[in-house]
Every structure is written in structure tokens, then in C-alpha cells.
Coordinates of C-alpha atoms and ligand atoms in Angstrom, one line a residue:
X1 CA -34.6 -13.7 -7.6
X2 CA -36.9 -10.8 -7.0
X3 CA -36.1 -7.2 -7.5
X4 CA -35.9 -5.1 -4.0
X5 CA -38.5 -2.4 -3.4
X6 CA -36.9 1.2 -3.7
X7 CA -38.0 1.6 0.1
X8 CA -36.3 -1.4 1.2
X9 CA -32.7 0.5 2.2
X10 CA -31.3 3.6 3.2
X11 CA -28.1 2.8 1.8
X12 CA -26.2 0.6 -0.7
X13 CA -22.5 0.0 -0.2
X14 CA -20.8 -1.5 -3.1
X15 CA -17.7 -3.6 -2.0
X16 CA -17.4 -5.7 1.1
X17 CA -13.7 -4.9 1.6
X18 CA -12.0 -3.0 4.7
X19 CA -13.9 0.2 3.8
X20 CA -17.1 -1.0 2.6
X21 CA -17.8 -3.3 5.6
X22 CA -16.6 -0.5 8.3
X23 CA -18.8 2.3 6.7
X24 CA -21.8 0.0 6.4
X25 CA -21.5 -1.5 10.2
X26 CA -21.3 2.3 11.3
X27 CA -24.2 3.2 9.2
X28 CA -26.3 0.3 10.6
X29 CA -25.4 1.2 14.0
X30 CA -26.8 4.7 13.5
X31 CA -30.2 3.2 12.6
X32 CA -29.9 3.0 8.8
X33 CA -31.1 0.1 6.9
X34 CA -27.8 -0.9 4.8
X35 CA -27.1 -3.7 2.3
X36 CA -23.4 -4.4 1.3
X37 CA -23.0 -6.1 -2.3
X38 CA -19.7 -7.8 -3.7
X39 CA -19.4 -10.1 -6.5
X40 CA -16.9 -11.9 -4.5
X41 CA -17.7 -15.1 -2.3
X42 CA -16.0 -14.0 0.6
X43 CA -15.7 -10.6 2.4
X44 CA -12.6 -8.7 2.9
X45 CA -10.0 -10.7 0.9
X46 CA -7.6 -8.3 1.0
X47 CA -7.6 -8.2 4.9
X48 CA -7.3 -11.6 5.1
X49 CA -3.6 -11.7 3.1
X50 CA -2.7 -8.4 4.4
X51 CA 0.3 -8.2 6.8
X52 CA 1.5 -11.6 6.0
X53 CA -2.0 -12.9 7.4
X54 CA -1.6 -10.9 10.5
X55 CA -3.1 -7.5 9.2
X56 CA -1.2 -4.4 9.4
X57 CA -4.3 -2.5 10.5
X58 CA -2.9 1.2 11.1
X59 CA 0.0 3.0 11.5
X60 CA 0.6 5.1 14.9
X61 CA 2.6 7.6 12.7
X62 CA -0.5 8.5 10.4
X63 CA -0.8 12.0 9.3
X64 CA -1.6 13.2 5.9
X65 CA 1.9 13.6 4.4
X66 CA 2.1 9.7 4.6
X67 CA -0.5 9.8 1.8
X68 CA 0.0 10.5 -1.9
X69 CA -2.8 12.4 -3.8
X70 CA -3.3 15.3 -6.2
X71 CA -4.4 17.2 -3.1
X72 CA -2.3 16.5 -0.1
X73 CA -4.6 18.2 2.0
X74 CA -7.9 16.1 1.3
X75 CA -7.2 13.1 3.6
X76 CA -6.4 15.6 6.7
X77 CA -10.0 16.1 7.9
X78 CA -11.0 12.5 7.9
X79 CA -7.6 11.4 9.3
X80 CA -8.1 13.8 12.1
X81 CA -11.6 12.6 13.1
X82 CA -10.8 8.9 12.8
X83 CA -7.8 7.9 14.1
X84 CA -5.4 4.8 14.6
X85 CA -6.5 4.8 18.5
X86 CA -10.2 4.7 17.3
X87 CA -9.7 1.7 15.6
X88 CA -7.4 0.4 18.4
X89 CA -10.3 1.1 20.7
X90 CA -12.8 -1.0 18.7
X91 CA -10.6 -3.7 18.6
X92 CA -10.3 -3.7 22.3
X93 CA -14.2 -4.0 22.7
X94 CA -13.8 -7.2 20.5
X95 CA -11.0 -8.6 22.7
X96 CA -8.4 -8.1 20.0
X97 CA -4.8 -7.3 21.0
X98 CA -1.9 -6.1 18.6
X99 CA 1.5 -5.3 18.8
X100 CA 3.8 -2.8 16.8
X101 CA 6.4 -4.5 14.5
X102 CA 8.2 -1.5 13.4
X103 CA 8.0 2.3 12.4
X104 CA 4.5 2.6 14.2
X105 CA 3.2 -0.6 12.2
X106 CA 0.5 -2.4 14.3
X107 CA -0.1 -5.7 13.5
X108 CA -3.1 -8.1 15.1
X109 CA -2.2 -10.6 17.6
X110 CA -5.0 -12.7 16.5
X111 CA -4.4 -12.6 12.9
X112 CA -6.5 -11.0 10.0
X113 CA -9.6 -13.4 10.1
X114 CA -10.3 -11.6 13.6
X115 CA -10.3 -8.5 12.1
X116 CA -12.5 -9.7 9.3
X117 CA -14.9 -11.3 12.0
X118 CA -14.8 -8.0 14.1
X119 CA -16.3 -6.5 10.9
X120 CA -18.8 -8.6 10.3
X121 CA -19.9 -8.6 13.8
X122 CA -20.1 -4.8 13.7
X123 CA -22.1 -5.1 10.7
X124 CA -24.6 -7.7 12.2
X125 CA -24.6 -5.3 15.3
X126 CA -26.4 -2.9 13.0
X127 CA -28.6 -5.3 11.0
X128 CA -26.3 -4.7 8.0
X129 CA -27.3 -7.2 5.3
X130 CA -24.4 -8.5 3.5
X131 CA -24.7 -10.1 -0.4
X132 CA -21.9 -11.9 -1.6
X133 CA -21.4 -13.4 -4.9
X134 CA -23.7 -10.6 -6.7
X135 CA -22.5 -9.3 -10.1
X136 CA -23.4 -5.6 -10.3
X137 CA -24.6 -4.8 -13.7
X138 CA -25.2 -0.9 -13.7
X139 CA -25.9 2.0 -11.5
X140 CA -28.7 4.4 -12.2
X141 CA -30.1 7.8 -10.4
X142 CA -33.4 9.3 -11.0
X143 CA -35.6 11.5 -8.3
X144 CA -32.7 11.0 -5.7
X145 CA -32.7 7.3 -5.9
X146 CA -30.0 5.0 -7.1
X147 CA -30.8 1.8 -8.5
X148 CA -28.0 -0.7 -8.5
X149 CA -29.1 -3.4 -11.3
X150 CA -27.4 -6.8 -10.2
X151 CA -27.2 -10.7 -11.1
X152 CA -29.9 -10.8 -8.0
X153 CA -32.2 -8.0 -9.1
X154 CA -32.2 -4.2 -8.7
X155 CA -31.5 -2.6 -5.1
X156 CA -32.5 1.1 -4.7
X157 CA -31.6 3.5 -2.0
X158 CA -31.2 7.4 -1.8
X159 CA -27.6 6.8 -0.7
X160 CA -24.7 4.8 -2.6
X161 CA -21.3 4.4 -1.1
X162 CA -18.7 3.0 -3.5
X163 CA -15.9 1.2 -1.8
X164 CA -14.9 -1.4 -4.5
X165 CA -11.2 -0.7 -4.4
X166 CA -8.7 -0.3 -6.9
X167 CA -7.0 -2.4 -9.7
X168 CA -4.3 -4.1 -7.8
X169 CA -4.5 -7.9 -8.0
X170 CA -7.1 -8.8 -10.5
X171 CA -6.8 -12.5 -9.7
X172 CA -8.6 -11.3 -6.4
X173 CA -11.4 -9.7 -8.1
X174 CA -10.3 -6.4 -8.5
X175 CA -12.0 -4.4 -11.0
X176 CA -12.3 -0.3 -12.3
X177 CA -16.1 -0.5 -11.3
X178 CA -15.6 2.5 -8.7
X179 CA -13.8 4.4 -11.7
X180 CA -16.8 3.9 -14.2
X181 CA -19.2 4.7 -11.4
X182 CA -17.3 8.0 -11.0
X183 CA -17.0 8.8 -14.6
X184 CA -20.4 8.2 -15.1
X185 CA -21.5 10.6 -12.6
X186 CA -19.2 13.1 -14.1
X187 CA -16.1 12.7 -11.6
X188 CA -12.3 13.0 -13.1
X189 CA -10.2 10.4 -12.6
X190 CA -6.6 11.2 -11.5
X191 CA -4.8 8.4 -14.0
X192 CA -4.0 5.2 -12.0
X193 CA -1.0 3.3 -11.6
X194 CA 0.5 0.3 -9.6
X195 CA 2.0 1.6 -6.5
X196 CA 3.7 -0.4 -3.5
X197 CA 5.2 -2.6 -6.1
X198 CA 8.4 -4.2 -7.1
X199 CA 10.7 -3.0 -9.9
X200 CA 11.5 -5.1 -12.9
X201 CA 14.7 -4.9 -14.9
X202 CA 16.1 -6.0 -18.3
X203 CA 19.7 -6.6 -19.6
X204 CA 22.8 -6.6 -17.2
X205 CA 20.8 -5.4 -14.4
X206 CA 18.3 -8.1 -14.5
X207 CA 20.9 -10.9 -14.8
X208 CA 22.8 -9.2 -12.0
X209 CA 20.0 -9.2 -9.7
X210 CA 18.5 -12.5 -10.6
X211 CA 21.6 -14.1 -9.6
X212 CA 21.3 -12.8 -6.2
X213 CA 17.9 -13.1 -5.6
X214 CA 16.9 -13.5 -2.1
X215 CA 19.6 -11.5 -1.0
X216 CA 18.7 -8.0 1.2
X217 CA 20.5 -5.1 2.1
X218 CA 19.7 -1.9 4.0
X219 CA 19.6 1.0 1.7
X220 CA 18.2 4.4 1.3
X221 CA 16.1 4.2 -2.1
X222 CA 15.2 7.6 -4.0
X223 CA 12.9 8.6 -6.9
X224 CA 10.3 11.1 -7.8
X225 CA 11.3 13.5 -4.9
X226 CA 10.8 11.2 -2.1
X227 CA 13.5 8.6 -0.2
X228 CA 13.1 5.8 1.8
X229 CA 15.5 4.0 4.3
X230 CA 14.8 0.3 4.7
X231 CA 15.6 -3.0 3.5
X232 CA 15.8 -3.5 -0.1
X233 CA 15.6 -7.5 -1.8
X234 CA 17.0 -8.6 -4.9
X235 CA 14.5 -10.7 -6.7
X236 CA 14.6 -12.7 -9.6
X237 CA 13.0 -10.3 -11.9
X238 CA 14.4 -7.2 -10.2
X239 CA 14.2 -5.4 -6.8
X240 CA 11.7 -5.4 -3.9
X241 CA 11.5 -5.0 -0.3
X242 CA 10.0 -2.3 1.8
X243 CA 12.4 0.8 0.7
X244 CA 11.9 -0.3 -3.1
X245 CA 7.8 -0.8 -2.5
X246 CA 7.9 2.7 -0.7
X247 CA 9.7 4.5 -3.6
X248 CA 7.6 2.7 -6.3
X249 CA 4.9 4.9 -5.5
X250 CA 6.7 8.1 -6.3
X251 CA 8.6 6.7 -9.3
X252 CA 7.7 7.9 -12.7
X253 CA 8.4 5.6 -15.8
X254 CA 11.7 6.1 -17.3
X255 CA 13.3 7.7 -14.2
X256 CA 16.4 6.1 -12.4
X257 CA 16.4 5.0 -9.1
X258 CA 19.1 6.3 -6.7
X259 CA 20.2 3.6 -4.1
X260 CA 22.7 4.4 -1.3
X261 CA 23.6 1.1 0.0
X262 CA 24.2 1.0 3.9
X263 CA 23.0 4.7 4.6
X264 CA 24.0 4.4 8.1
X265 CA 27.7 3.4 7.2
X266 CA 30.4 5.4 6.2
X267 CA 31.5 2.7 3.5
X268 CA 34.9 4.6 2.7
X269 CA 35.8 5.5 6.1
X270 CA 35.1 1.9 6.8
X271 CA 37.3 0.4 4.1
X272 CA 40.1 2.7 4.8
X273 CA 40.1 1.9 8.7
X274 CA 40.0 -1.8 7.5
X275 CA 43.2 -1.4 5.3
X276 CA 44.9 0.6 8.2
X277 CA 44.1 -2.3 10.6
X278 CA 44.3 -5.3 8.5
X279 CA 46.2 -4.3 5.2
X280 CA 46.8 -7.9 4.0
X281 CA 43.2 -8.8 4.1
X282 CA 41.4 -9.0 0.9
X283 CA 39.1 -6.5 -0.1
X284 CA 36.3 -9.2 -0.6
X285 CA 36.9 -10.2 2.9
X286 CA 36.6 -6.6 4.0
X287 CA 33.0 -6.1 1.8
X288 CA 31.8 -9.1 3.4
X289 CA 32.0 -7.3 6.6
X290 CA 29.3 -4.9 5.2
X291 CA 27.4 -7.2 2.8
X292 CA 26.0 -10.6 2.0
X293 CA 28.8 -12.6 0.2
X294 CA 27.0 -13.0 -3.1
X295 CA 26.1 -9.1 -2.9
X296 CA 29.7 -8.3 -2.2
X297 CA 30.9 -10.6 -5.3
X298 CA 28.4 -8.9 -7.4
X299 CA 29.4 -5.3 -6.1
X300 CA 33.3 -6.1 -7.0
X301 CA 32.2 -7.6 -10.5
X302 CA 30.5 -4.5 -11.5
X303 CA 33.2 -2.2 -10.0
X304 CA 35.7 -4.2 -12.0
X305 CA 38.0 -5.0 -8.7
X306 CA 39.6 -8.3 -7.8
X307 CA 38.0 -9.9 -4.7
X308 CA 41.4 -11.2 -3.8
X309 CA 43.2 -7.8 -4.0
X310 CA 45.1 -7.0 -0.9
X311 CA 43.7 -3.5 0.7
X312 CA 47.5 -2.7 1.3
X313 CA 47.7 -2.6 -2.5
X314 CA 44.5 -0.4 -3.1
X315 CA 44.7 3.6 -2.9
X316 CA 42.5 5.6 -1.1
X317 CA 41.4 7.0 -4.2
X318 CA 40.0 3.4 -5.3
X319 CA 38.3 2.9 -2.3
X320 CA 36.5 6.2 -2.3
X321 CA 35.6 5.5 -5.7
X322 CA 34.0 2.1 -4.6
X323 CA 32.4 3.7 -1.8
X324 CA 30.9 6.4 -4.1
X325 CA 29.3 3.8 -6.5
X326 CA 27.7 2.2 -3.7
X327 CA 26.4 5.4 -1.9
X328 CA 24.9 6.7 -5.6
X329 CA 24.2 3.9 -7.3
X330 CA 21.8 4.7 -10.1
X331 CA 19.7 2.0 -11.8
X332 CA 17.0 2.3 -14.3
X333 CA 14.0 0.0 -13.8
X334 CA 12.3 -1.6 -17.1
X335 CA 9.2 -0.7 -15.1
X336 CA 7.2 -2.4 -12.3
X337 CA 5.5 -5.9 -11.7
X338 CA 2.2 -3.7 -12.3
X339 CA -1.2 -4.4 -11.0
X340 CA -0.6 -8.5 -10.8
X341 CA 1.7 -7.9 -7.4
X342 CA 1.0 -4.0 -6.5
X343 CA -0.1 -3.8 -2.9
X344 CA -2.4 -0.5 -3.8
X345 CA -3.3 1.5 -7.0
X346 CA -2.4 5.1 -7.0
X347 CA -4.5 7.9 -8.6
X348 CA -8.3 7.3 -8.7
X349 CA -11.4 9.5 -8.1
X350 CA -10.4 12.9 -8.3
X351 CA -10.8 14.4 -4.6
X352 CA -11.6 17.8 -6.1
X353 CA -15.1 16.2 -6.8
X354 CA -15.4 15.0 -3.5
X355 CA -16.2 16.6 0.1
X356 CA -13.4 16.0 2.3
X357 CA -15.9 15.9 5.1
X358 CA -18.2 13.1 3.9
X359 CA -16.7 11.8 0.8
X360 CA -19.8 12.9 -0.7
X361 CA -19.9 13.9 -4.5
X362 CA -20.1 17.5 -5.3
X363 CA -22.0 16.7 -8.5
X364 CA -24.6 14.1 -7.2
X365 CA -25.9 14.3 -3.8
X366 CA -26.1 10.9 -2.0
X367 CA -23.2 9.3 -4.1
X368 CA -20.1 8.7 -1.9
X369 CA -16.7 7.1 -2.6
X370 CA -14.5 5.6 0.0
X371 CA -11.2 3.9 0.5
X372 CA -8.8 2.6 -2.2
X373 CA -10.9 4.0 -5.1
X374 CA -10.3 7.3 -4.0
X375 CA -7.1 9.4 -5.2
X376 CA -5.5 9.0 -1.7
X377 CA -2.7 6.4 -1.5
X378 CA -0.8 5.5 1.7
X379 CA 2.8 4.6 2.4
X380 CA 3.4 0.8 3.3
X381 CA 3.0 -0.3 6.6
X382 CA -1.1 0.4 7.7
X383 CA -1.7 3.5 6.2
X384 CA -3.8 2.2 3.3
X385 CA -6.1 0.4 5.8
X386 CA -6.4 3.5 8.2
X387 CA -7.4 5.8 4.9
X388 CA -10.1 2.8 4.5
X389 CA -11.5 3.2 8.1
X390 CA -11.2 7.0 8.3
X391 CA -12.9 7.6 4.7
X392 CA -15.4 5.0 5.8
X393 CA -16.3 6.9 8.9
X394 CA -16.5 10.1 7.3
X395 CA -19.0 8.8 4.9
X396 CA -20.9 7.1 7.3
X397 CA -21.6 10.6 8.8
Ligands
LIG401 P1 -10.7 -3.7 -1.1 O1 -9.9 -3.9 -2.1 O2 -10.3 -4.2 0.5 O3 -12.2 -4.2 -1.2 C1 -13.2 -3.8 -2.2 C2 -14.2 -4.8 -2.5 O4 -15.0 -4.8 -3.8 C3 -13.6 -6.3 -2.5 O5 -14.4 -7.4 -1.9 C4 -14.2 -6.5 -4.1 O6 -14.5 -7.9 -4.3 C5 -15.4 -5.7 -4.5 N1 -15.5 -5.5 -5.6 C6 -14.3 -5.0 -6.7 N2 -15.0 -4.8 -7.9 C7 -16.4 -5.2 -7.7 C8 -17.4 -5.4 -8.7 N3 -17.2 -5.1 -9.7 N4 -18.8 -5.7 -8.2 C9 -18.7 -5.8 -7.1 N5 -17.8 -6.0 -6.0 C10 -16.6 -5.4 -6.5 N6 -3.1 -2.3 3.8 C11 -2.5 -1.8 4.9 O7 -2.7 -0.8 5.4 N7 -1.8 -2.7 5.7 C12 -1.2 -4.0 5.0 O8 -0.9 -4.9 5.9 C13 -1.6 -4.4 3.7 N8 -1.2 -5.5 3.2 C14 -1.6 -5.7 1.9 C15 -1.3 -7.1 1.2 C16 -1.4 -7.2 0.2 C17 -1.2 -8.5 -0.7 C18 -2.4 -6.4 -0.6 C19 -2.8 -6.4 -2.0 C20 -2.5 -5.0 -0.1 C21 -2.3 -4.9 1.1 N9 -2.9 -3.4 1.8 C22 -2.5 -3.2 3.1 C23 -3.6 -2.7 1.0 C24 -5.1 -2.9 1.5 O9 -5.5 -4.2 1.4 C25 -6.2 -2.0 0.6 O10 -5.5 -0.7 0.5 C26 -7.6 -1.9 1.1 O11 -8.1 -3.4 1.1 C27 -8.6 -1.2 0.5 O12 -9.7 -1.1 1.1 P2 -10.9 -1.1 0.3 O13 -12.2 -1.6 1.1 O14 -11.0 0.3 -0.5 O15 -10.6 -2.1 -1.0

């Protein structure tokens, strides 16, 4: 295929994901000649699988403290200038509706495919070109022009927007291209790590958790100075569920995780009240009033207590001791499931080298980084897409 002429486009966008498509659409509608290049055969595959197929496209609670970054202030400007309501308005113009599930998390009623179609329609409205199945072979920059060598020839333009995401889910085509380009142009990379990811365990913890795989429990999970109260899920490899995914983004390897089971319940008082009201009941029965039976059995086994012990025969100190174990349960993950299942990649292109207003490189005029490849990582619940939209809008200008 023939090379494109250098005057062909005003902007090249690498990555046809959430951020890249949205940025290209806005620039196209502002009169720029845009081409989006992606090595995948289909655009925005992560949008398609997001939110269990219903795309948790934003969060009404969006504010900078819901994002992890070496510079916690960096995201503020972009997030303030493109808000969840801006995206909701856009969806409304496309006839799309939404519902709030919990904690400000908004999902699309028409499913994630409708969000992708909206992004493609917006791109088409600005005459943006989309080139899928194109391998990027290298990027160079001379005389104010970026040249992208690809399997389909060279593309050249004075503005390059890198939106190729992070390392999560390599099976879906995730690569470190954005980091490579950033390094090539003198940018630092904040070390990357899998985030919003389940924990894996070894030894007795692994055996115990696997034995009750599928059981869920409300917890407060704390690590790395952060704590989240939501559901936790025991899995055949360890622990997952929203509270665990959230805290995984803050966890440091080797660190213990502190779990408070049923943080809304005073377990000690509940057990003592059960002893007073129903002294002949078994401890196991009392615990089953609080937890799924398989979890209750595991708790008793780990505590070395008999399920059949009568409450009347147990001292308050024993009940307090059991409750204390459940409110301050320390477990030490062997690690995380890694990029294979991580919902996002934390770390990335160091924001110190970027303008928070335009996402433009401070080293190379015309070079921009947006979306997940930047060292801005949202909590679970629509925050990462809101960052994709907001950083894309900032770079589009
Ligand atoms: P994104 O990864 O979307 O796009 C990058 C694009 O670049 C891809 O199309 C890829 O093919 C392309 N690319 C990569 N390397 C390339 C190369 N070398 N050459 C050419 N092209 C290349 N977030 C949220 O807010 N709500 C949610 O409900 C969910 N749900 C969810 C579920 C699952 C299973 C995952 C894995 C992730 C989520 N997320 C989420 C996170 C969210 O999907 C993610 O943060 C955004 O998609 C990031 O958008 P980007 O456009 O930055 O990258």
C-alpha cells in the first residue's frame, strides 16, 4: 500500500480505544483531518467487554481523589473541563439512556455496543478516518512532523496523539507501545503495575479460600493506606470482588491486607446478644445468621472453635476474641493475577512531562498522551472511562 503524503492529515491518533476514538471525533468535528490507527481488527474492544457488557461509562462522584497518580493534582483540570454530565449529554444526543447501579456508577441501558457505535458515529461526523488491523512499526519526528511507519505505509502529521492504553489483558492486544514512544521522546515512565486485579494466595490461605470459592461477604479491605467497603469474593485462586479490586490498586507486594468482615455489624455484640437470647443455640448457627454457611464453617475451623459448641458454654472473652479476628483479619497475598486479568494498568507516562491542560508533551510540541497510558488510574466504577473521555477532550483542544 502506498505511503500517505505528509500534508494528508493534521493529526494521527494511535489507538482506537475509548480515548483515541473520542479525541479523534472531537478534533475531526473541529475541522482537523484525523486518522486513527489501531492494530486490532475491531475498535474499542475494552469498551465492549466493560461493565459486564453494559459499559460503566462514568461515575457521578468523579473527582481527582478517585484517581491514583504520582501527581494527585494532574487530573483535576481535565476532569473539571469535561465532566460526567458532558458525556451524558452526548449520549442523550444519540438517544442513549443510562441507569445508576450503585456508588454513582452509570451504565448504558443499550449496552456497550451502543457506546462504541456512538463513538464511531461521532468520528464519522468529523470525517475522521479509521484504519484497523494496521501494525505500527515506528515513530519519528523531524521538522515539526511526526511520521508513523506502519504495515500499510507511512502516515505523517504535525500532531500525534498516543492513546494505545496500558498493559492489561495482553490477549486483547494490549501493548507497551505508548511507553516505548514516551521513552523515545525523553519521557519518564512511572513504573507500571497491574491494578483493579484479584489477589492470589499460596499455602493454607489458598486452600481455605479455594474451598469456599464463589462465596461473597461484605468487607472493609485495607492496604497501602486506603480502605474500601464493598463485597469481597472468595475464588479458586484467592480473593476478588469490588473491595479487593479497589484496594489492589494501592497494595504493595509483600504487604498484608487487613479485612474487616461485615464492617456495618458489631459482630461481638451480635454474638453476645445471641448468647443471651438463645443460649442453647450452637455457635455455628449464630455465625450462619451472619455469614454464608461455608464461610461460617471456615471461620470456625480457622479459629479452632466447634460449630456445635453451645453459646451458653462460651465466655464473652471467647466471643470477643472471635469477633476481633473477624474485624482485624490479616492475610498476605502472594501476588495479584497480574496483567492477565487486571482491569487497568497503574503507573505509565509520567505526568511531570505533560501539560495538564492539553496532555501535550513538555519536551516535544505536538506529541500528546491520553487515556490509560498516562499515570492516572481511576478507582473501579466508571472512573477510568471518565479519565479517557476527559483526557481526550483536553488533548483535542
Ligand atoms: P484502550 O485499551 O481502551 O485502547 C487502546 C487501543 O490501542 C486498543 O484498541 C488497542 O488495540 C490499541 N493498541 C494497543 N497497542 C497497540 C499497538 N502496538 N499498535 C496499534 N494499536 C495498539 N473502565 C471503566 O471506567 N468502566 C468499566 O466498566 C470498565 N470495565 C472494564 C472491564 C475490563 C474487563 C477491563 C479490562 C477494563 C475495564 N475498564 C473499565 C477499564 C477501561 O476499559 C480502560 O481504562 C479504558 O478502555 C482505557 O481507554 P484507552 O483508550 O486509554 O485504552
